[in-house]
Amino acid sequence: MKPFSLARVLQLTVRRAEGLSRSVKFAHGVWLRARGRQVQLIALRDAHIAQLAVELRDGVSTAHLLGKNRLQYAQAAELQLAQAAIDAAHCDWQARLAEWTQVEQRVKALRLLEQRHLAQVAVLQRRSEQREHDELVELTHRLDAGRWAR
């Protein structure tokens, strides 16, 4: 019987899907780490705001307040960078996920073709076996009929 002609294509596509799966997981991890960094920055900002509130109750100098103000601007800029990193990581993750999904659909299609091929081979094999069985039965009947004729 003829082997599945797309077996090598299926094998390569499965390998590609596995590689893409790893890259999707990596990109997802990058996105999660970027979100974690943003949470850290927000917690740090909130802690500085709480500390500033305590210091303001006691009274602070203008120079100290300007320093705290510059710190808050720097933290806001860092938060914007963190959000940009999150957005970029999310876009990368989604792009890799879309590519993996497309390749995975191709794997499913090739596996379906392989199953159909195997089913067709099984049908042909059963037909061949049935034909051989029928020929054997016919030969046996001929031999038996020849013996009765004598």
PDB file of N, CA, C and O in Angstrom, residues 4 6-22 100 103-111 114:
ATOM      1  N   PHE A   4       1.327   7.454   3.399  1.00  0.00           N
ATOM      2  CA  PHE A   4       0.724   8.786   3.422  1.00  0.00           C
ATOM      3  C   PHE A   4       1.718   9.772   2.829  1.00  0.00           C
ATOM      4  O   PHE A   4       2.814   9.970   3.352  1.00  0.00           O
ATOM      5  N   LEU A   6       1.796  12.965   2.636  1.00  0.00           N
ATOM      6  CA  LEU A   6       2.062  14.215   3.353  1.00  0.00           C
ATOM      7  C   LEU A   6       2.638  13.979   4.756  1.00  0.00           C
ATOM      8  O   LEU A   6       2.610  14.867   5.592  1.00  0.00           O
ATOM      9  N   ALA A   7       3.159  12.783   4.983  1.00  0.00           N
ATOM     10  CA  ALA A   7       3.678  12.448   6.319  1.00  0.00           C
ATOM     11  C   ALA A   7       4.804  13.394   6.732  1.00  0.00           C
ATOM     12  O   ALA A   7       4.841  13.855   7.876  1.00  0.00           O
ATOM     13  N   ARG A   8       5.708  13.678   5.822  1.00  0.00           N
ATOM     14  CA  ARG A   8       6.838  14.569   6.157  1.00  0.00           C
ATOM     15  C   ARG A   8       6.344  15.990   6.428  1.00  0.00           C
ATOM     16  O   ARG A   8       6.813  16.657   7.353  1.00  0.00           O
ATOM     17  N   VAL A   9       5.378  16.438   5.639  1.00  0.00           N
ATOM     18  CA  VAL A   9       4.794  17.774   5.860  1.00  0.00           C
ATOM     19  C   VAL A   9       4.135  17.831   7.228  1.00  0.00           C
ATOM     20  O   VAL A   9       4.300  18.804   7.974  1.00  0.00           O
ATOM     21  N   LEU A  10       3.402  16.768   7.569  1.00  0.00           N
ATOM     22  CA  LEU A  10       2.757  16.709   8.887  1.00  0.00           C
ATOM     23  C   LEU A  10       3.804  16.750   9.995  1.00  0.00           C
ATOM     24  O   LEU A  10       3.667  17.500  10.962  1.00  0.00           O
ATOM     25  N   GLN A  11       4.863  15.976   9.841  1.00  0.00           N
ATOM     26  CA  GLN A  11       5.919  15.939  10.858  1.00  0.00           C
ATOM     27  C   GLN A  11       6.549  17.322  11.035  1.00  0.00           C
ATOM     28  O   GLN A  11       6.747  17.784  12.167  1.00  0.00           O
ATOM     29  N   LEU A  12       6.859  17.984   9.952  1.00  0.00           N
ATOM     30  CA  LEU A  12       7.466  19.317  10.042  1.00  0.00           C
ATOM     31  C   LEU A  12       6.503  20.341  10.621  1.00  0.00           C
ATOM     32  O   LEU A  12       6.899  21.216  11.402  1.00  0.00           O
ATOM     33  N   THR A  13       5.242  20.235  10.276  1.00  0.00           N
ATOM     34  CA  THR A  13       4.244  21.168  10.794  1.00  0.00           C
ATOM     35  C   THR A  13       4.042  20.958  12.291  1.00  0.00           C
ATOM     36  O   THR A  13       3.897  21.931  13.043  1.00  0.00           O
ATOM     37  N   VAL A  14       4.069  19.707  12.731  1.00  0.00           N
ATOM     38  CA  VAL A  14       3.955  19.429  14.170  1.00  0.00           C
ATOM     39  C   VAL A  14       5.149  20.022  14.907  1.00  0.00           C
ATOM     40  O   VAL A  14       4.997  20.643  15.965  1.00  0.00           O
ATOM     41  N   ARG A  15       6.340  19.848  14.342  1.00  0.00           N
ATOM     42  CA  ARG A  15       7.548  20.430  14.968  1.00  0.00           C
ATOM     43  C   ARG A  15       7.452  21.946  15.051  1.00  0.00           C
ATOM     44  O   ARG A  15       7.811  22.556  16.059  1.00  0.00           O
ATOM     45  N   ARG A  16       6.968  22.552  13.977  1.00  0.00           N
ATOM     46  CA  ARG A  16       6.819  24.016  13.957  1.00  0.00           C
ATOM     47  C   ARG A  16       5.806  24.457  15.002  1.00  0.00           C
ATOM     48  O   ARG A  16       6.021  25.450  15.704  1.00  0.00           O
ATOM     49  N   ALA A  17       4.706  23.725  15.117  1.00  0.00           N
ATOM     50  CA  ALA A  17       3.687  24.061  16.116  1.00  0.00           C
ATOM     51  C   ALA A  17       4.255  23.954  17.528  1.00  0.00           C
ATOM     52  O   ALA A  17       3.950  24.792  18.388  1.00  0.00           O
ATOM     53  N   GLU A  18       5.088  22.944  17.766  1.00  0.00           N
ATOM     54  CA  GLU A  18       5.707  22.797  19.087  1.00  0.00           C
ATOM     55  C   GLU A  18       6.633  23.971  19.392  1.00  0.00           C
ATOM     56  O   GLU A  18       6.639  24.508  20.502  1.00  0.00           O
ATOM     57  N   GLY A  19       7.410  24.379  18.400  1.00  0.00           N
ATOM     58  CA  GLY A  19       8.291  25.532  18.587  1.00  0.00           C
ATOM     59  C   GLY A  19       7.503  26.807  18.836  1.00  0.00           C
ATOM     60  O   GLY A  19       7.853  27.615  19.705  1.00  0.00           O
ATOM     61  N   LEU A  20       6.434  26.973  18.074  1.00  0.00           N
ATOM     62  CA  LEU A  20       5.602  28.162  18.268  1.00  0.00           C
ATOM     63  C   LEU A  20       4.910  28.128  19.627  1.00  0.00           C
ATOM     64  O   LEU A  20       4.720  29.178  20.251  1.00  0.00           O
ATOM     65  N   SER A  21       4.549  26.948  20.077  1.00  0.00           N
ATOM     66  CA  SER A  21       3.926  26.824  21.396  1.00  0.00           C
ATOM     67  C   SER A  21       4.873  27.325  22.478  1.00  0.00           C
ATOM     68  O   SER A  21       4.463  28.052  23.388  1.00  0.00           O
ATOM     69  N   ARG A  22       6.142  26.949  22.355  1.00  0.00           N
ATOM     70  CA  ARG A  22       7.131  27.429  23.330  1.00  0.00           C
ATOM     71  C   ARG A  22       7.272  28.955  23.254  1.00  0.00           C
ATOM     72  O   ARG A  22       7.375  29.623  24.284  1.00  0.00           O
ATOM     73  N   TRP A 100       0.501  30.548  16.064  1.00  0.00           N
ATOM     74  CA  TRP A 100       0.434  29.179  16.558  1.00  0.00           C
ATOM     75  C   TRP A 100      -0.930  28.559  16.249  1.00  0.00           C
ATOM     76  O   TRP A 100      -1.012  27.400  15.844  1.00  0.00           O
ATOM     77  N   VAL A 103      -1.046  27.515  12.618  1.00  0.00           N
ATOM     78  CA  VAL A 103      -0.254  26.302  12.377  1.00  0.00           C
ATOM     79  C   VAL A 103      -0.948  25.091  12.995  1.00  0.00           C
ATOM     80  O   VAL A 103      -0.967  24.005  12.410  1.00  0.00           O
ATOM     81  N   GLU A 104      -1.546  25.282  14.162  1.00  0.00           N
ATOM     82  CA  GLU A 104      -2.251  24.177  14.818  1.00  0.00           C
ATOM     83  C   GLU A 104      -3.456  23.730  13.980  1.00  0.00           C
ATOM     84  O   GLU A 104      -3.747  22.534  13.898  1.00  0.00           O
ATOM     85  N   GLN A 105      -4.130  24.667  13.336  1.00  0.00           N
ATOM     86  CA  GLN A 105      -5.233  24.311  12.441  1.00  0.00           C
ATOM     87  C   GLN A 105      -4.713  23.493  11.254  1.00  0.00           C
ATOM     88  O   GLN A 105      -5.362  22.548  10.803  1.00  0.00           O
ATOM     89  N   ARG A 106      -3.538  23.855  10.772  1.00  0.00           N
ATOM     90  CA  ARG A 106      -2.939  23.101   9.664  1.00  0.00           C
ATOM     91  C   ARG A 106      -2.595  21.682  10.111  1.00  0.00           C
ATOM     92  O   ARG A 106      -2.797  20.718   9.370  1.00  0.00           O
ATOM     93  N   VAL A 107      -2.069  21.559  11.335  1.00  0.00           N
ATOM     94  CA  VAL A 107      -1.763  20.228  11.872  1.00  0.00           C
ATOM     95  C   VAL A 107      -3.042  19.392  11.933  1.00  0.00           C
ATOM     96  O   VAL A 107      -3.050  18.222  11.531  1.00  0.00           O
ATOM     97  N   LYS A 108      -4.120  19.992  12.418  1.00  0.00           N
ATOM     98  CA  LYS A 108      -5.393  19.260  12.511  1.00  0.00           C
ATOM     99  C   LYS A 108      -5.863  18.822  11.133  1.00  0.00           C
ATOM    100  O   LYS A 108      -6.343  17.695  10.967  1.00  0.00           O
ATOM    101  N   ALA A 109      -5.735  19.699  10.149  1.00  0.00           N
ATOM    102  CA  ALA A 109      -6.156  19.357   8.787  1.00  0.00           C
ATOM    103  C   ALA A 109      -5.306  18.216   8.224  1.00  0.00           C
ATOM    104  O   ALA A 109      -5.842  17.276   7.611  1.00  0.00           O
ATOM    105  N   LEU A 110      -4.006  18.283   8.440  1.00  0.00           N
ATOM    106  CA  LEU A 110      -3.122  17.220   7.953  1.00  0.00           C
ATOM    107  C   LEU A 110      -3.393  15.897   8.673  1.00  0.00           C
ATOM    108  O   LEU A 110      -3.357  14.833   8.055  1.00  0.00           O
ATOM    109  N   ARG A 111      -3.687  15.972   9.958  1.00  0.00           N
ATOM    110  CA  ARG A 111      -4.008  14.738  10.689  1.00  0.00           C
ATOM    111  C   ARG A 111      -5.317  14.134  10.191  1.00  0.00           C
ATOM    112  O   ARG A 111      -5.456  12.915  10.115  1.00  0.00           O
ATOM    113  N   GLU A 114      -4.496  12.403   7.090  1.00  0.00           N
ATOM    114  CA  GLU A 114      -3.807  11.152   7.409  1.00  0.00           C
ATOM    115  C   GLU A 114      -4.802  10.085   7.858  1.00  0.00           C
ATOM    116  O   GLU A 114      -4.710   8.927   7.435  1.00  0.00           O
TER     117      GLU A 114
END
